[in-house]
Short mmCIF file of C-alpha atoms and ligand atoms in Angstrom, two decimals:
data_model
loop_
_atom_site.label_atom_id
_atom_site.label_comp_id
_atom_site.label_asym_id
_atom_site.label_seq_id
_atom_site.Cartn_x
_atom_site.Cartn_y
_atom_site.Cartn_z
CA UNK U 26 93.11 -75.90 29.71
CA UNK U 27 92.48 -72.31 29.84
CA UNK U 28 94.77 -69.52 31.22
CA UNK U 29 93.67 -66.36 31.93
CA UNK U 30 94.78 -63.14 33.39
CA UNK U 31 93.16 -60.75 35.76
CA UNK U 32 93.33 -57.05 36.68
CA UNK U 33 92.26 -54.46 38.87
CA UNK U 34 92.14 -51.08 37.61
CA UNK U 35 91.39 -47.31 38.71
CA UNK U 36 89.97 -46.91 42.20
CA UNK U 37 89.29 -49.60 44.36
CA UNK U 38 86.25 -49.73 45.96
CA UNK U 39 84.81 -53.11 47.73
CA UNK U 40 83.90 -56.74 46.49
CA UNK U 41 86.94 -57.10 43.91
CA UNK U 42 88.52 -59.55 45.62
CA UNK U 43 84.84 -61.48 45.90
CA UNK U 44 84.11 -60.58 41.86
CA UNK U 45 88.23 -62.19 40.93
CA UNK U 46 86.97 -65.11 43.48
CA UNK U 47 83.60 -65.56 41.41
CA UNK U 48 85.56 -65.97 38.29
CA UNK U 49 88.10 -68.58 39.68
CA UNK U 50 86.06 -70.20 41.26
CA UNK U 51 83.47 -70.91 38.09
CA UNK U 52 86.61 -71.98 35.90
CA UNK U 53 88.01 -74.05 38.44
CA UNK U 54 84.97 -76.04 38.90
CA UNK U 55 84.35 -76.23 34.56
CA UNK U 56 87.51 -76.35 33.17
CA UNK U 57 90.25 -79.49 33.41
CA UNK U 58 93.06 -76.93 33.87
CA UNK U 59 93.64 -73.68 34.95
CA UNK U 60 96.78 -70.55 35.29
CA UNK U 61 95.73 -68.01 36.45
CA UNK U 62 97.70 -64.83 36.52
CA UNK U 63 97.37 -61.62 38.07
CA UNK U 64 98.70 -58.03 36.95
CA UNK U 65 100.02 -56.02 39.57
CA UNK U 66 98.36 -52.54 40.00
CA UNK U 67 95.90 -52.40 37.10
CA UNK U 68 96.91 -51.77 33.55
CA UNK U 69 100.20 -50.37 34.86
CA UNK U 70 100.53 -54.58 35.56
CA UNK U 71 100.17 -55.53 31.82
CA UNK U 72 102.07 -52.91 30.46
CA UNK U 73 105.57 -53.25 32.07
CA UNK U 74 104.96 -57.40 32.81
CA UNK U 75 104.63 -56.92 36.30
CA UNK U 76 102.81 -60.28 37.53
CA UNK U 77 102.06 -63.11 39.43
CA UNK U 78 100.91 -66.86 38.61
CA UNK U 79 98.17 -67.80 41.21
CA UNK U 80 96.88 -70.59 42.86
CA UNK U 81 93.34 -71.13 44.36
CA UNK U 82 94.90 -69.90 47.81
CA UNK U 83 95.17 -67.08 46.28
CA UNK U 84 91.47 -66.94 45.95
CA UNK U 85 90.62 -68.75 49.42
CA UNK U 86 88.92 -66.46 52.35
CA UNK U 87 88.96 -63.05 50.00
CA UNK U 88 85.04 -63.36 49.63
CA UNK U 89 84.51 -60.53 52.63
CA UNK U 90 87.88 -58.82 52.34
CA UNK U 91 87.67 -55.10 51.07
CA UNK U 92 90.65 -53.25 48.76
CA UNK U 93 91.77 -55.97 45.63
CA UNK U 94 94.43 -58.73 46.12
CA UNK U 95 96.12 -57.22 42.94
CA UNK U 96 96.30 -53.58 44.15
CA UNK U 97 95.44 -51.02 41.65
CA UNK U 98 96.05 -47.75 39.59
CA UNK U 99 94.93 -45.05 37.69
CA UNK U 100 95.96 -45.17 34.38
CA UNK U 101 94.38 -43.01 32.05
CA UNK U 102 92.53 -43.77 28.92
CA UNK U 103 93.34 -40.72 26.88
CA UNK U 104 97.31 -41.52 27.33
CA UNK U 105 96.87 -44.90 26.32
CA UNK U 106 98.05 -44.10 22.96
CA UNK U 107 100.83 -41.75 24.28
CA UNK U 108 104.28 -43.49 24.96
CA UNK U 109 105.46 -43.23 28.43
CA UNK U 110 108.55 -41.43 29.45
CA UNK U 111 110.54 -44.50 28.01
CA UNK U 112 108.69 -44.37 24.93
CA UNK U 113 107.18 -47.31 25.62
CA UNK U 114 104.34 -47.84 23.24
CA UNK U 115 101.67 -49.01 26.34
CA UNK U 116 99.32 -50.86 23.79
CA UNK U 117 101.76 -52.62 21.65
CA UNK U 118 103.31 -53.78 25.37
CA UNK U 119 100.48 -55.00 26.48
CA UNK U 120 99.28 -57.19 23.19
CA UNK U 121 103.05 -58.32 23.64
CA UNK U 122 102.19 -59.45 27.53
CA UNK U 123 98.95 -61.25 26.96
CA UNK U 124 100.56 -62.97 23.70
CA UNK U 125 103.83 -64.47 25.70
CA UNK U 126 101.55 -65.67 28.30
CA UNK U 127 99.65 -67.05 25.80
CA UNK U 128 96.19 -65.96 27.88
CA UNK U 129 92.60 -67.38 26.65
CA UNK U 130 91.16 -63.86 28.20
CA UNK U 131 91.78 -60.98 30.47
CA UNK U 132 89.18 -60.30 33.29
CA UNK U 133 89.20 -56.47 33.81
CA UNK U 134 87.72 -55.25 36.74
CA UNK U 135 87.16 -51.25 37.38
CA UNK U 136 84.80 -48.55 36.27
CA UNK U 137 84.67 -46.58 33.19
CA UNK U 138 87.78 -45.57 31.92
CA UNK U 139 89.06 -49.24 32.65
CA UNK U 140 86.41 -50.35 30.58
CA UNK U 141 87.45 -47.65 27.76
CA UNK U 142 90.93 -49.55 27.48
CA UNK U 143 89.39 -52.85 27.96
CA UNK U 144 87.19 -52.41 24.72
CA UNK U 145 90.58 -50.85 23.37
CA UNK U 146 92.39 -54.10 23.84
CA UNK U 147 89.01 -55.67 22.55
CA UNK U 148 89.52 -53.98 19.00
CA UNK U 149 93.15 -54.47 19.07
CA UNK U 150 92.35 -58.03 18.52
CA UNK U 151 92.60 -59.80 22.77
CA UNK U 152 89.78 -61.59 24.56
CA UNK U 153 88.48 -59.14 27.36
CA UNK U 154 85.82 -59.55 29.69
CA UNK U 155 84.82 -56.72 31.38
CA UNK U 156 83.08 -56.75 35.26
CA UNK U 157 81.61 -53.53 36.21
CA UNK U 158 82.91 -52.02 39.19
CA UNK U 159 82.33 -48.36 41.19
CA UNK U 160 81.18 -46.99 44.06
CA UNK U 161 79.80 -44.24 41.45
CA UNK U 162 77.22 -46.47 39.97
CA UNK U 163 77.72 -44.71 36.41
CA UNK U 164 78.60 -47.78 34.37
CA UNK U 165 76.11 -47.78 31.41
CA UNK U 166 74.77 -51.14 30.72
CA UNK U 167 74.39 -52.45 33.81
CA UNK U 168 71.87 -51.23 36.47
CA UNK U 169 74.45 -51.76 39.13
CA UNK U 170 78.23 -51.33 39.64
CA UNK U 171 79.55 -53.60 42.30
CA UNK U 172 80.93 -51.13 45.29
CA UNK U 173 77.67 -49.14 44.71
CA UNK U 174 75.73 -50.68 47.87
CA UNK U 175 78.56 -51.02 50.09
CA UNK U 176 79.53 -47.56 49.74
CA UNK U 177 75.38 -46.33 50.08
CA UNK U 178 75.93 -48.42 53.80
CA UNK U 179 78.72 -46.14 54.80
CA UNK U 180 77.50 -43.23 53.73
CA UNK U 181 74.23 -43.61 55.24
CA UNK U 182 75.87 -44.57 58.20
CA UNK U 183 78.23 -41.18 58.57
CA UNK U 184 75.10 -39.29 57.71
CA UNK U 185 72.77 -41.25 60.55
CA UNK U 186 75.67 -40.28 62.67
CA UNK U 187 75.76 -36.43 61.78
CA UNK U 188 71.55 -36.88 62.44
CA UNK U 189 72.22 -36.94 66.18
CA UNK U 190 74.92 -34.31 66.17
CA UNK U 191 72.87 -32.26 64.21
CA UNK U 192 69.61 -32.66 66.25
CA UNK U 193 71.79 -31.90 69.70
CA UNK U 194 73.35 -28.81 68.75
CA UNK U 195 70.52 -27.51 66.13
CA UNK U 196 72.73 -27.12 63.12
CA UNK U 197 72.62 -27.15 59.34
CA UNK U 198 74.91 -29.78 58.82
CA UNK U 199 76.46 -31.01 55.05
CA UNK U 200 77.81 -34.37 54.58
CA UNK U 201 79.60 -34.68 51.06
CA UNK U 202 79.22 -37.91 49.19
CA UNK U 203 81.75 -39.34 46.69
CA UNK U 204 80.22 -40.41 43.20
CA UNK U 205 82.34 -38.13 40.47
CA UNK U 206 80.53 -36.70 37.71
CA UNK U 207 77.15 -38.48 39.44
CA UNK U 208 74.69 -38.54 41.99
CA UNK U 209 73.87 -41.93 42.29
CA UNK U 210 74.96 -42.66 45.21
CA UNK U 211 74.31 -39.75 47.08
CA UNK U 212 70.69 -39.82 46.42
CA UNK U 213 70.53 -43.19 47.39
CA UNK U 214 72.64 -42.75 50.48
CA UNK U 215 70.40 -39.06 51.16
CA UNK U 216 67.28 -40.50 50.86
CA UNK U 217 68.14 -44.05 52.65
CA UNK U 218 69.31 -41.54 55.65
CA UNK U 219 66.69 -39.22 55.71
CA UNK U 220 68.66 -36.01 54.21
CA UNK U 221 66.95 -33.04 54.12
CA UNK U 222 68.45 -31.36 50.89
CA UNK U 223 70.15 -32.89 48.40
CA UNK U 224 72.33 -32.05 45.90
CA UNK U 225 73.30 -33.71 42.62
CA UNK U 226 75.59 -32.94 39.79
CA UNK U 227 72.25 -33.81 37.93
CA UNK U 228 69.96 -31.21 39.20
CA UNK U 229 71.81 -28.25 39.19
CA UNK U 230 71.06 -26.42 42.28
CA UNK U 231 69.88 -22.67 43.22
CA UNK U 232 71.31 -21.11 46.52
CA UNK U 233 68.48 -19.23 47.16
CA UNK U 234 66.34 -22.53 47.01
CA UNK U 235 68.41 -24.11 49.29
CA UNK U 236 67.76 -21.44 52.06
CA UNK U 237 64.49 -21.83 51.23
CA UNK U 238 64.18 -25.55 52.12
CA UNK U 239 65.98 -24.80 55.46
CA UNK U 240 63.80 -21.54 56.63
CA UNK U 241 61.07 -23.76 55.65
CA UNK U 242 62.06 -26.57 57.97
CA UNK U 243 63.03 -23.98 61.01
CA UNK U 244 59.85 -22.38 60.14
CA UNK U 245 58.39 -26.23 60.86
CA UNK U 246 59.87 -26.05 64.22
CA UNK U 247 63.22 -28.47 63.35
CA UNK U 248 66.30 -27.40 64.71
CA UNK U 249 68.52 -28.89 62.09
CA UNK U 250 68.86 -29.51 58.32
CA UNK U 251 70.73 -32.12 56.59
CA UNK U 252 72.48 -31.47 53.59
CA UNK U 253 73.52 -34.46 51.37
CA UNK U 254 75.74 -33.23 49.03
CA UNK U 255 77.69 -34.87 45.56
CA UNK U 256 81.05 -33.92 45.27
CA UNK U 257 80.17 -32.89 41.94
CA UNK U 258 77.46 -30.66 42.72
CA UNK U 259 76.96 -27.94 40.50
CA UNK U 260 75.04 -24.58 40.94
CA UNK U 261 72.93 -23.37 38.51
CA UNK U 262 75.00 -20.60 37.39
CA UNK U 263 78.31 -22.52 37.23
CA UNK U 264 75.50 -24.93 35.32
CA UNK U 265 75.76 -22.36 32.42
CA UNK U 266 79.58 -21.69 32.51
CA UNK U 267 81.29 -22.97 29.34
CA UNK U 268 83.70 -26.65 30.07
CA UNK U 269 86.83 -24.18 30.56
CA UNK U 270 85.16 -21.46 32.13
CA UNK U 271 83.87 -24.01 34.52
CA UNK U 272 87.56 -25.73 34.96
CA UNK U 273 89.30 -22.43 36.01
CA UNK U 274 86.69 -21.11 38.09
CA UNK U 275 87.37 -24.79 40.29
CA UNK U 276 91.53 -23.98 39.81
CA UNK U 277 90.92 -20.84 41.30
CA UNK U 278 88.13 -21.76 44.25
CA UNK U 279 89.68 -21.05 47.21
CA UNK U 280 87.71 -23.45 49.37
CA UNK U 281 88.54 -27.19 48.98
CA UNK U 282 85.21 -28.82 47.75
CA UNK U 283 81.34 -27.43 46.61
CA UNK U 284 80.47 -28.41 50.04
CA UNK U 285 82.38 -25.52 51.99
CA UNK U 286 81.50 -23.34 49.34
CA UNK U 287 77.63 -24.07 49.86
CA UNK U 288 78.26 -23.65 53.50
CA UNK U 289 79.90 -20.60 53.25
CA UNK U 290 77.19 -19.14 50.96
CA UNK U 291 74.35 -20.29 53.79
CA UNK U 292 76.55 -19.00 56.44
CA UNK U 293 76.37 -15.24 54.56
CA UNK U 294 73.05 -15.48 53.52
CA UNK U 295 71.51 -16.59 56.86
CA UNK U 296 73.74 -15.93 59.56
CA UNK U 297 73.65 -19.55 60.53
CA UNK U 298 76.04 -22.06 61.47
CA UNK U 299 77.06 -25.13 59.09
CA UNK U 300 79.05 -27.65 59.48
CA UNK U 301 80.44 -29.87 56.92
CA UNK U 302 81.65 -33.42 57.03
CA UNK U 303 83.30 -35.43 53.85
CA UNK U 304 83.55 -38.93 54.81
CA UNK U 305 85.87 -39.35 51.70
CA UNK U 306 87.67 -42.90 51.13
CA UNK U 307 86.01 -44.62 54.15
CA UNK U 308 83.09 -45.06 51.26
CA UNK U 309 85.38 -47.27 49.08
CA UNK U 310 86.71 -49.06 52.17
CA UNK U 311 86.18 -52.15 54.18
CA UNK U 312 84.27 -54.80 53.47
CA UNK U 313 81.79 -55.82 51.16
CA UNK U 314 78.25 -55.61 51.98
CA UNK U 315 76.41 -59.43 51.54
CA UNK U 316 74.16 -57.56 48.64
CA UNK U 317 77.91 -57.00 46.47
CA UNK U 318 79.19 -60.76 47.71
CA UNK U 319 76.10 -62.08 46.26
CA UNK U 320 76.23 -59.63 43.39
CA UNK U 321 80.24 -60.48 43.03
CA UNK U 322 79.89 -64.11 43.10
CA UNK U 323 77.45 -64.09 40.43
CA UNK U 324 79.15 -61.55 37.68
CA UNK U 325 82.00 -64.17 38.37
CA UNK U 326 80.35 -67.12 37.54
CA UNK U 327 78.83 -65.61 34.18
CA UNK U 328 82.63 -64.74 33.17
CA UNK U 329 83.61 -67.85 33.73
CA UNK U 330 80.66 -69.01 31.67
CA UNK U 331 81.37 -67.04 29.13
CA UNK U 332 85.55 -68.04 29.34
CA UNK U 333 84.33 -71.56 28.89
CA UNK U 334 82.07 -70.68 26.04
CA UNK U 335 84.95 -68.86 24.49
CA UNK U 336 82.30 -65.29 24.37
CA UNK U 337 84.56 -62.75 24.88
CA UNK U 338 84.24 -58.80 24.24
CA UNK U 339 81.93 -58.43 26.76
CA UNK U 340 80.46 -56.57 29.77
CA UNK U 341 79.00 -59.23 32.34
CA UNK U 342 76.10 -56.86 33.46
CA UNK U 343 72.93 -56.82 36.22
CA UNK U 344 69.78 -55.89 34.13
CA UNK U 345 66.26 -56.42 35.39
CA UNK U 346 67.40 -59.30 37.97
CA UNK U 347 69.17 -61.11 35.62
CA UNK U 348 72.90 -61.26 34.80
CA UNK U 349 73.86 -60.36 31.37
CA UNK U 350 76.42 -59.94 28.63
CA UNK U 351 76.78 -56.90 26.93
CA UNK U 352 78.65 -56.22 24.10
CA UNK U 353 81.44 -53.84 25.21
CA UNK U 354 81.30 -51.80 21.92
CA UNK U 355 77.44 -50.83 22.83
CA UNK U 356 78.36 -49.42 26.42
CA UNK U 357 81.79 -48.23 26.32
CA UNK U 358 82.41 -44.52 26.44
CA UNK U 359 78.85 -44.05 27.65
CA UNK U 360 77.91 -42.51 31.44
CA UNK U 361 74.81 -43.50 33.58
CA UNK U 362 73.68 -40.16 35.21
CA UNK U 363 70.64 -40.10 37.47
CA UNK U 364 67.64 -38.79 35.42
CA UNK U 365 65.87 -35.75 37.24
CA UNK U 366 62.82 -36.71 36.04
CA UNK U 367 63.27 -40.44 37.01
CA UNK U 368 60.64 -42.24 39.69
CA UNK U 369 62.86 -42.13 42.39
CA UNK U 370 63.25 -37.98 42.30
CA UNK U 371 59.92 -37.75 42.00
CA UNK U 372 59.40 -39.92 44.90
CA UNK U 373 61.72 -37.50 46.80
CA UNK U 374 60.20 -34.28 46.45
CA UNK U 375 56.69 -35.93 47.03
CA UNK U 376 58.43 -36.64 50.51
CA UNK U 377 59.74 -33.42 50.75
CA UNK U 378 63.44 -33.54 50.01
CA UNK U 379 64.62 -30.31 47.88
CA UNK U 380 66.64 -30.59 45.52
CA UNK U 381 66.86 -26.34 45.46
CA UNK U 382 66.35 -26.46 41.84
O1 F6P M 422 85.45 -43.43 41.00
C1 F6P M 422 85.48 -43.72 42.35
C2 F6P M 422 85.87 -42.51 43.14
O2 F6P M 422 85.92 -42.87 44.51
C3 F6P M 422 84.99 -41.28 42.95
O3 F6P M 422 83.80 -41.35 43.67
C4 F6P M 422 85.92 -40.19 43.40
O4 F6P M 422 85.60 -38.97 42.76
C5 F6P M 422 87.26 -40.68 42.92
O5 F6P M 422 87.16 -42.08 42.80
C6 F6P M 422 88.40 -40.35 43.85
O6 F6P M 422 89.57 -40.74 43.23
P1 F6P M 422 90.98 -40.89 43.94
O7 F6P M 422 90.95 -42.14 44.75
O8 F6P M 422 91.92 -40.97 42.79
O9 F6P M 422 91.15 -39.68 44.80
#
């Protein structure tokens, strides 16, 4: 008999529902019994006993559906320890949750903060097992997040779309990628579409380089430039800001993301038009791509390996082709950045794509 509980926390982003389905599935075909329950809305869920038992129905045709079954919230790690409006103390409720269920293990699914307060519950003494999840990619430990390809298809495809615009009407055009703090998946989804420029919270970039990269191209006889752009993108100069002189200058930008700000610096500088395009959301949305099913369906079945082999306290991770546990202790906390001196920039620039450092 084993009972477990499950939760989806922070943003959403696609192949929960297939990762939860791996992980029922596994234990339902290797253990006599099974409960399953399921928090409501992430963390927020386990703290105020918000739940549901499920049965494998639950679990039935959710392989290709996008959002999570559970829903989801933000809910985060640095107020953990504070008490909620109530005065709730949010860890002590939870411990309290898992215990009067009397759970085996709690499969937490989300990206990094999730996984801050899953190795939080871990050293408060409960079972966790922790399945990396993000469109961002910046889980370290694990060379990919699930979410990470299915948002590269989406992106790629508004930015394909914006190539044909671009091309008719001879315009620099920017489309801004999600990814946080990170640039994975913008250079993945830039160089997959054939972006012109891009820019990464990595490789700090220099205006005047980017103007550069575009004269060169009209100077090449192309009409149009591409601009893949991170929506943490960072110039050089705000590069060398201090944390809070950084923070206010954002308060106080008065246009709504780096990308209008780049295209309002090109616009001054050259004279030409830009256009800009943020595809938002859509990148977390839909359905899975068959690489994150696949991907999904086999983090699952390691945590329910692991359940059964009572291994708790980790990460179930994709290194080197092979899936893996990893101690949450080693990974948690930690960021996976793109490295600007990494094979795959290099590969870029030998291409051509500027990165206008
Ligand atoms: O972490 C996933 C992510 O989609 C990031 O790429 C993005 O910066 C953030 O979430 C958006 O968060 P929210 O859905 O809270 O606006």
């Amino acid at each position: 008999m084993k009972r477990i509980g499950l939760l989806t926390s922070g943003g959403d982003c696609q192949a929960l529902n297939a990762a939860m389905r791996g992980v029922v599935k596994g234990l339902s075909e290797n253990v006599d019994q099974l409960e399953v329950y399921g928090f409501l809305n992430g963390y927020k869920g386990l703290i105020y006993g918000n739940y549901r038992l499920l049965s494998s129905a639950d679990f039935s045709g959710i392989l290709t559906k996008g959002g999570t079954i559970l829903g989801s919230s933000r809910q985060p790690f640095k107020l953990m320890r504070t008490p909620d409006e109530n005065g709730l103390d949010k860890v002590e409720a939870m411990k309290q949750n898992y215990y009067k269920l009397n759970l085996d293990c709690l499969v937490i699914l989300g990206g990094n903060g999730t996984q801050k307060t899953a190795n939080l519950l871990r050293e408060e003494g409960l079972n966790v097992i922790h399945l990396p999840k993000t469109i961002d990619n910046d889980i370290y430990g694990t060379d990919v997040t699930f979410g990470f390809q299915s948002a590269i298809n989406i992106a790629c495809d508004a930015i394909d779309c914006i190539h044909t615009t671009a091309a008719s009407h001879n315009r620099v055009f920017i489309v801004e990628v999600m990814g946080h703090k990170v640039g994975w998946l913008t250079l993945y989804a830039g160089m997959a579409s054939g972006a012109d420029i891009i820019l990464l919270p990595e490789i700090p970039y220099d205006i005047d380089k980017v103007i550069e990269a575009i004269n060169k191209r009209t100077k090449a006889g192309k009409g149009f430039t591409i601009l893949a752009v991170a929506e943490g993108a960072i110039s050089k100069e705000d590069a060398a800001l201090s944390k809070k002189e950084y923070k206010k200058k954002i308060a106080e930008r008065k246009f709504p993301s780096v990308s209008y700000e780049i295209a309002d610096e090109i616009q001054k500088k050259t004279g030409t038009e830009v256009r800009v395009t943020v595809p938002g959301h859509t990148q977390r949305g839909g359905s899975p791509s068959p690489y994150d099913r696949l991907l999904c369906t086999r983090l699952g079945a390691e945590g329910a390996k692991a359940i059964v082999e009572e291994d708790y306290g980790n990460m179930i991770a994709l290194i080197n082709g092979k899936i893996k546990r990893v101690p949450l202790e080693d990974v948690a906390g930690k960021l996976k950045m793109v490295d600007p001196d990494s094979q795959i920039v290099q590969d870029a620039k030998y291409v051509g794509i500027s990165f206008g450092d």
